[in-house]
XYZ file of C-alpha atoms in Angstrom:
466
model
C 135.970 -10.470 98.402
C 139.163 -11.354 96.552
C 141.151 -8.965 94.377
C 144.125 -9.971 92.220
C 147.512 -8.396 92.929
C 151.061 -9.086 91.670
C 152.840 -12.022 93.328
C 156.097 -14.001 93.264
C 157.552 -17.482 93.169
C 156.458 -19.500 96.256
C 159.103 -20.102 98.884
C 157.673 -20.178 102.394
C 154.939 -18.245 104.190
C 156.360 -15.209 105.990
C 154.875 -12.048 107.465
C 156.011 -9.069 105.390
C 156.946 -5.654 106.701
C 153.951 -3.375 106.523
C 152.674 0.045 107.516
C 149.154 1.366 107.927
C 147.637 4.759 107.314
C 144.133 6.091 106.816
C 142.134 8.945 105.409
C 138.483 9.779 105.803
C 137.181 6.898 103.671
C 139.973 4.303 103.468
C 142.548 2.341 105.418
C 145.749 1.976 103.416
C 147.978 -1.075 103.854
C 151.523 -0.559 102.547
C 153.472 -3.810 102.243
C 157.184 -3.953 101.458
C 157.912 -6.743 98.981
C 160.988 -6.032 96.824
C 162.223 -8.226 93.983
C 158.866 -9.726 93.017
C 158.013 -11.400 89.758
C 154.540 -11.113 88.328
C 152.214 -13.887 89.424
C 148.813 -13.980 91.043
C 147.990 -13.105 94.625
C 144.839 -12.130 96.449
C 143.448 -10.201 99.373
C 140.294 -10.818 101.331
C 138.088 -8.378 103.252
C 135.243 -9.254 105.591
C 134.085 -7.207 108.581
C 137.030 -6.491 110.848
C 139.389 -8.858 109.065
C 141.826 -8.351 106.219
C 143.863 -11.196 104.709
C 146.561 -10.933 102.109
C 148.236 -13.873 100.366
C 151.016 -13.449 97.873
C 153.505 -16.265 98.099
C 155.808 -16.360 99.985
C 153.957 -13.702 101.994
C 150.881 -13.995 104.170
C 149.380 -11.192 106.241
C 146.237 -11.244 108.368
C 145.105 -8.132 110.260
C 142.139 -7.790 112.609
C 140.933 -4.216 113.090
C 138.727 -2.859 115.833
C 136.491 -1.116 113.313
C 134.830 -2.649 110.267
C 135.763 -2.638 106.600
C 133.439 -3.139 103.632
C 133.674 -4.530 100.103
C 131.857 -2.118 97.803
C 133.989 -1.992 94.651
C 136.260 0.816 95.825
C 138.942 -1.540 97.204
C 142.038 -1.986 95.106
C 145.790 -2.588 94.993
C 148.800 -1.264 93.133
C 152.450 -2.295 93.058
C 155.405 0.055 92.591
C 158.248 -2.055 91.220
C 160.739 0.764 91.753
C 160.188 0.987 95.515
C 158.990 -2.605 95.997
C 155.867 -1.301 97.756
C 152.447 -2.894 97.405
C 149.643 -0.483 98.375
C 146.165 -1.822 99.143
C 143.156 0.445 99.623
C 140.416 -0.814 101.984
C 137.082 1.086 102.267
C 135.726 1.816 105.729
C 132.227 0.568 106.424
C 131.445 3.867 108.161
C 133.027 6.743 106.195
C 134.854 9.174 108.443
C 135.187 6.700 111.316
C 138.705 6.807 112.828
C 140.407 3.407 112.928
C 142.242 3.088 116.251
C 145.335 1.087 117.144
C 146.896 1.125 113.687
C 150.394 1.389 115.160
C 149.886 -1.569 117.535
C 151.233 -4.084 115.024
C 151.395 -7.136 117.290
C 147.803 -6.623 118.363
C 146.612 -6.262 114.773
C 148.355 -9.523 113.872
C 146.776 -11.419 116.759
C 144.008 -13.833 115.823
C 140.880 -12.967 117.873
C 140.422 -16.568 118.990
C 143.085 -19.225 119.099
C 144.474 -22.175 120.916
C 146.878 -22.089 123.781
C 147.270 -23.242 127.311
C 149.622 -23.743 130.225
C 153.127 -24.737 129.340
C 156.346 -25.153 131.277
C 158.249 -21.906 131.469
C 155.357 -19.915 129.978
C 152.199 -18.060 130.959
C 149.750 -20.235 132.850
C 146.645 -18.434 131.658
C 145.965 -17.230 128.143
C 142.690 -16.461 126.425
C 141.406 -19.477 124.533
C 138.578 -17.501 122.964
C 137.415 -13.941 123.219
C 134.526 -11.774 122.204
C 134.627 -8.158 121.185
C 132.375 -5.203 121.643
C 130.464 -4.040 118.578
C 133.349 -1.751 117.601
C 135.750 -4.660 117.638
C 137.518 -3.628 120.821
C 137.008 -3.921 124.537
C 134.006 -1.973 125.741
C 134.668 1.355 127.409
C 132.617 0.466 130.475
C 134.616 -2.705 130.980
C 137.896 -0.815 130.801
C 136.641 1.758 133.286
C 136.016 -0.986 135.832
C 139.661 -1.999 135.714
C 141.076 1.488 136.096
C 140.588 1.692 139.863
C 142.267 -1.615 140.733
C 145.099 0.125 142.588
C 145.735 3.328 144.517
C 148.880 5.252 145.326
C 149.359 3.616 148.711
C 148.398 0.051 147.910
C 146.590 -2.421 145.682
C 142.935 -2.868 146.466
C 141.963 -6.498 145.966
C 138.438 -7.621 146.593
C 138.531 -10.903 148.637
C 135.815 -12.506 146.527
C 137.680 -11.605 143.340
C 140.888 -13.089 144.737
C 139.084 -16.342 145.558
C 137.564 -16.459 142.081
C 140.941 -15.858 140.471
C 142.566 -18.631 142.510
C 139.727 -21.020 141.666
C 140.143 -20.238 137.974
C 143.879 -20.892 138.206
C 143.216 -24.169 140.007
C 141.030 -25.363 137.138
C 143.534 -24.283 134.459
C 146.842 -25.429 135.918
C 147.926 -29.029 136.585
C 148.173 -29.745 140.362
C 151.897 -30.537 140.100
C 152.593 -26.935 139.101
C 151.294 -25.427 142.358
C 154.589 -26.310 144.037
C 156.559 -24.295 141.469
C 157.884 -20.857 142.313
C 156.452 -18.456 139.755
C 157.642 -15.061 138.576
C 157.673 -12.796 135.542
C 154.732 -11.066 133.945
C 151.559 -11.946 135.840
C 153.520 -14.691 137.683
C 153.284 -16.738 134.514
C 156.748 -18.349 134.359
C 158.825 -20.864 136.247
C 161.946 -22.943 135.753
C 163.650 -20.525 133.352
C 166.679 -19.854 135.561
C 167.414 -23.399 136.698
C 171.170 -23.938 136.590
C 171.886 -20.249 135.980
C 172.100 -19.163 139.602
C 175.807 -18.301 139.311
C 175.722 -16.589 135.915
C 175.160 -13.113 137.374
C 172.026 -12.384 135.393
C 169.970 -11.803 138.545
C 170.921 -10.436 141.931
C 168.513 -12.976 143.396
C 170.680 -15.992 144.307
C 167.897 -18.611 144.365
C 165.259 -17.666 141.770
C 163.678 -21.123 141.565
C 163.143 -21.549 145.295
C 162.706 -18.099 146.868
C 159.162 -17.141 147.819
C 157.721 -13.739 147.009
C 158.181 -12.569 150.576
C 161.703 -13.989 150.616
C 162.635 -12.145 147.429
C 161.406 -8.839 148.779
C 163.156 -9.206 152.122
C 166.433 -10.220 150.478
C 166.198 -7.318 148.024
C 165.649 -4.768 150.777
C 168.579 -6.141 152.752
C 170.806 -5.986 149.659
C 169.822 -2.367 149.047
C 170.657 -1.450 152.622
C 174.098 -3.033 152.250
C 174.726 -1.484 148.832
C 173.990 2.112 149.833
C 177.260 3.984 150.271
C 176.956 7.322 152.138
C 180.369 8.479 150.913
C 179.410 7.871 147.267
C 176.142 9.740 147.756
C 177.866 12.700 149.440
C 180.543 12.863 146.735
C 177.937 12.935 143.951
C 175.882 15.512 145.845
C 178.873 17.819 146.275
C 179.986 17.325 142.672
C 176.538 18.266 141.389
C 176.916 21.708 142.919
C 179.447 22.378 140.159
C 179.512 20.995 136.649
C 179.638 17.294 137.498
C 178.079 14.314 135.746
C 175.029 14.477 137.975
C 174.250 18.030 136.931
C 174.664 17.130 133.249
C 172.435 14.044 133.548
C 169.759 16.018 135.359
C 169.782 18.715 132.662
C 169.714 16.278 129.713
C 166.673 16.482 127.423
C 165.540 12.946 126.450
C 163.668 12.141 123.255
C 160.247 11.892 124.902
C 160.219 15.581 125.891
C 161.467 16.893 122.563
C 158.886 18.449 120.189
C 159.150 15.495 117.783
C 157.812 13.195 120.500
C 154.377 14.761 120.066
C 154.084 12.774 116.831
C 153.823 9.667 119.006
C 151.059 11.029 121.224
C 147.817 9.124 120.806
C 144.326 10.538 120.387
C 142.455 11.426 123.525
C 145.520 12.345 125.579
C 146.366 15.826 126.769
C 148.550 17.954 124.573
C 146.934 17.296 121.220
C 147.058 14.284 118.974
C 148.625 13.148 115.786
C 147.742 9.516 115.980
C 145.877 6.504 114.733
C 142.582 8.319 114.580
C 143.925 11.268 112.600
C 143.575 11.445 108.856
C 146.796 10.345 107.214
C 147.641 11.244 103.699
C 150.279 8.629 102.934
C 152.399 5.735 104.080
C 154.807 7.889 106.041
C 152.184 9.967 107.860
C 151.534 7.251 110.449
C 154.890 5.459 110.252
C 156.023 5.823 113.858
C 158.295 2.765 113.901
C 161.784 2.269 112.535
C 162.460 -0.858 110.491
C 164.177 -2.450 113.496
C 161.236 -1.678 115.787
C 158.772 -2.992 113.221
C 160.687 -6.254 112.983
C 160.680 -6.542 116.771
C 156.922 -6.029 116.875
C 156.387 -8.713 114.249
C 158.374 -11.171 116.376
C 156.353 -10.617 119.553
C 153.903 -13.328 120.657
C 150.481 -12.937 119.061
C 148.066 -13.634 121.852
C 145.605 -12.027 124.220
C 146.631 -11.998 127.864
C 143.969 -12.700 130.482
C 144.425 -10.553 133.587
C 142.026 -9.996 136.448
C 141.379 -6.523 137.783
C 144.008 -6.845 140.512
C 146.525 -8.420 138.125
C 146.088 -5.570 135.644
C 146.822 -3.062 138.393
C 149.938 -4.995 139.391
C 151.060 -5.120 135.751
C 150.849 -1.338 135.523
C 153.055 -0.971 138.588
C 155.532 -3.423 137.077
C 155.550 -1.401 133.873
C 156.641 1.688 135.805
C 159.474 -0.313 137.385
C 160.897 -1.414 134.019
C 160.490 1.987 132.376
C 162.381 3.652 135.214
C 165.601 1.748 134.545
C 165.415 2.665 130.873
C 164.720 6.351 131.534
C 167.569 6.570 134.036
C 170.045 5.052 131.606
C 169.016 7.458 128.842
C 169.816 10.358 131.156
C 173.053 8.860 132.476
C 174.394 8.172 128.968
C 173.087 11.349 127.277
C 170.835 9.176 125.152
C 173.709 7.045 123.821
C 173.413 3.584 125.379
C 176.709 1.836 126.074
C 177.928 -1.637 127.003
C 176.834 -1.085 130.623
C 173.307 0.031 129.788
C 171.760 -3.422 129.995
C 173.271 -3.915 133.445
C 171.997 -0.507 134.572
C 168.429 -1.218 133.471
C 168.485 -4.606 135.225
C 170.021 -3.188 138.385
C 167.451 -0.409 138.754
C 164.459 -2.672 138.134
C 163.417 -4.786 141.109
C 161.751 -7.190 138.680
C 164.693 -7.646 136.319
C 167.162 -8.093 139.188
C 165.146 -9.746 141.968
C 161.943 -10.963 140.257
C 160.193 -8.754 142.814
C 157.504 -6.512 141.268
C 156.220 -3.410 143.082
C 152.797 -3.663 144.686
C 151.662 -0.069 144.074
C 152.710 3.081 142.223
C 154.099 4.466 145.483
C 156.128 1.302 146.003
C 157.410 1.500 142.422
C 158.460 5.136 142.863
C 160.199 4.607 146.204
C 161.970 1.387 145.212
C 163.182 2.849 141.922
C 164.693 5.906 143.583
C 166.286 3.811 146.328
C 167.958 1.582 143.771
C 169.106 4.623 141.782
C 170.961 5.744 144.928
C 172.575 2.312 145.444
C 173.843 0.849 142.175
C 174.615 3.110 139.177
C 177.727 5.209 138.775
C 175.767 8.454 139.228
C 173.918 8.322 142.564
C 172.345 11.726 142.590
C 168.950 12.626 144.018
C 168.097 15.074 141.244
C 168.830 12.496 138.525
C 166.832 9.816 140.358
C 163.763 12.063 140.617
C 164.177 13.315 137.036
C 164.082 9.700 135.795
C 160.807 9.141 137.647
C 159.338 12.236 136.021
C 160.556 10.847 132.691
C 158.437 7.740 133.300
C 155.453 10.010 133.895
C 156.136 11.837 130.618
C 156.439 8.578 128.670
C 153.175 7.249 130.059
C 151.349 10.448 129.165
C 152.466 10.177 125.557
C 150.616 6.863 125.332
C 151.219 3.312 124.193
C 153.489 4.043 121.268
C 156.079 5.904 123.353
C 155.897 3.267 126.082
C 156.204 0.487 123.539
C 159.246 2.137 121.942
C 160.915 2.232 125.367
C 160.099 -1.445 125.977
C 161.560 -2.408 122.602
C 164.755 -0.575 123.585
C 164.822 -2.498 126.866
C 164.414 -5.731 124.893
C 167.485 -4.852 122.814
C 169.534 -3.913 125.894
C 168.696 -7.204 127.610
C 170.200 -9.087 124.689
C 173.594 -7.621 125.601
C 173.836 -10.275 128.322
C 174.324 -13.945 127.461
C 171.105 -15.033 129.155
C 169.254 -11.736 128.932
C 166.810 -13.251 126.451
C 165.256 -15.072 129.411
C 164.291 -11.759 130.996
C 162.751 -10.732 127.693
C 160.837 -13.971 127.520
C 159.384 -13.861 131.023
C 158.752 -10.133 131.349
C 159.613 -7.636 128.607
C 157.971 -9.455 125.674
C 154.789 -10.213 127.602
C 154.641 -6.627 128.845
C 155.072 -5.345 125.277
C 152.128 -7.468 124.117
C 149.946 -6.400 127.031
C 150.654 -2.674 126.603
C 149.200 -2.866 123.086
C 145.969 -4.226 124.587
C 145.797 -1.554 127.310
C 143.798 1.677 126.886
C 145.890 4.848 126.944
C 143.589 6.154 129.653
C 145.015 3.676 132.109
C 148.593 4.676 131.332
C 147.643 8.300 131.938
C 146.156 7.433 135.311
C 149.280 5.507 136.245
C 151.275 8.626 135.355
C 149.108 10.691 137.704
C 149.620 8.175 140.508
C 153.395 8.129 140.049
C 153.583 11.918 139.929
C 151.727 12.092 143.231
C 153.962 9.414 144.764
C 157.400 11.034 144.325
C 159.002 10.397 147.746
C 160.720 13.002 149.875
C 164.337 12.544 150.894
C 163.195 11.733 154.425
C 161.145 8.733 153.194
C 163.609 6.576 151.261
C 165.159 4.850 154.291
C 168.428 6.762 154.666
C 169.229 10.100 156.409
C 170.056 11.886 153.161
C 169.525 15.378 154.570
C 171.946 14.624 157.386
C 174.581 13.447 154.912
C 174.142 16.608 152.866
C 174.567 18.744 155.996
C 177.986 17.251 156.826
C-alpha cells in the first residue's frame, strides 16, 4: 500500500535520522527531514516490512512483528520541527513490537548478498528465514544459551567438525594459511605494516598463532606487574586517595535514569520496546550522535555456531570491562588517555587474544587492571567487573551504548579505526541480534567468577601485609 507524503528536490538517496515508538494499536515512525519543499513521496507497508521513499531519503525497516494496511495508516509533516510522522497499524492490536531501539538490526535486509573478503568476516548469512513472529525462535535461542560454563567452553566434537567443514567450503584454500583474529576470527591482514605504530601490544599480529598470542600476553603481564605500585595504591586507598574515589564513583548505569534503558523481560521492571509509548520521545533512548553511529554500522546478519556465540559473549565482557574501568577512573569524564586505557585492559584490543570463558574474562581483566592503568587498586578492579555485570543486566541498549562509546574512544588513535572494524563494529551488530536473556546469563556467570586475591597469579595478600 502506498500513501502520499510531502517530499523534496531529489539529490541522492540517504538514510534519514528516525525514531520509533508504539502504542497499543500503532507503530509510529518519526523521521527528521528539515528544509523540505512540497513534492510527492510514498511509503509502503507489507507484512513485516516498511519502506519509505521521499527523495533524497530512503528508509526500509524490517520488524519482527507484522503490520497491516487497513486504511488507518497515515502520515503528517510538521514544517516547524521538520518532523515527518508516519502511523503504521499493527496486524495484531495490542501486540508489543520488540527491538524498536535496535536501529541497525531494523535496517538490515533479511536476505542479502555477501561473502568472504580480504580483511573481513569469512562467514556471513547469505539468506535467512525467520520464525512466524519475524524473529529467531525461542527454542533455538535456548539451545545456544548453554554453549559455555564458568570454567570453560563446552564444544561438542561433532559440532566443531561440522563448523570446520562449513568454513572449508566457504573460504578459498589460500586463506587457510592466514592468521585470523577479531570478532569470530573473521579478519586478517589489517595490521600489516603497522607493527611499530603502537596500536597493539602484540608485536607480530599477522604471524602469531592463537597460542603464541596468549603465551606472550601472559608473559607481558607478569613483567608489567609492579609490586611497589600495587602497594602504594593499596596504602593510599586507606585514606582519601584516587583509588578510594574511583571505587566510590557512581557510573551512569547504576543511576535511576538507567532504568529507562532496561528492556522487557529483565529483572527490575521494564520501560522498553514492548511498552506502550505515547510519543516520539517516549522510546528515544539514543542521542543524535549514537543514532548516527548506529546508522553507519554494517547491516548484515552474522552467522555464529553455538560455540562461537559463547566465545563472542566472553569477548563482549572483555571489551566492556575496559570501558567500565575507564568510566570509574575518570569520574565519567573520558580524557585523552581513555582510548589507551580501554585498549590496555582488553586482551582482545591489545593482544588479539579473546577470553575462552567468563572465568577467564574476569581473571584476565582484573590482572590487567593491576598491571597497566594509573590506578592499580583491587577494589577498583573488582568494582569495574561488577559494573560489567550491571550493564549486561540492563540489556542490549545499555551494552550497545557502551560499545558505541568504545568505538568513539578507539578513534582517538590514528589507526584505532582498525580495531573498530575488526571487533567493535561487528560486536555492536551482533549484540542487536542477541536475546537479552543470554546477556543476563553471562552476567550471572561473571558474577560467580569474580576471582579471589589468591587466584590472580601474584601474592597480593603478602604485599599488603608488608
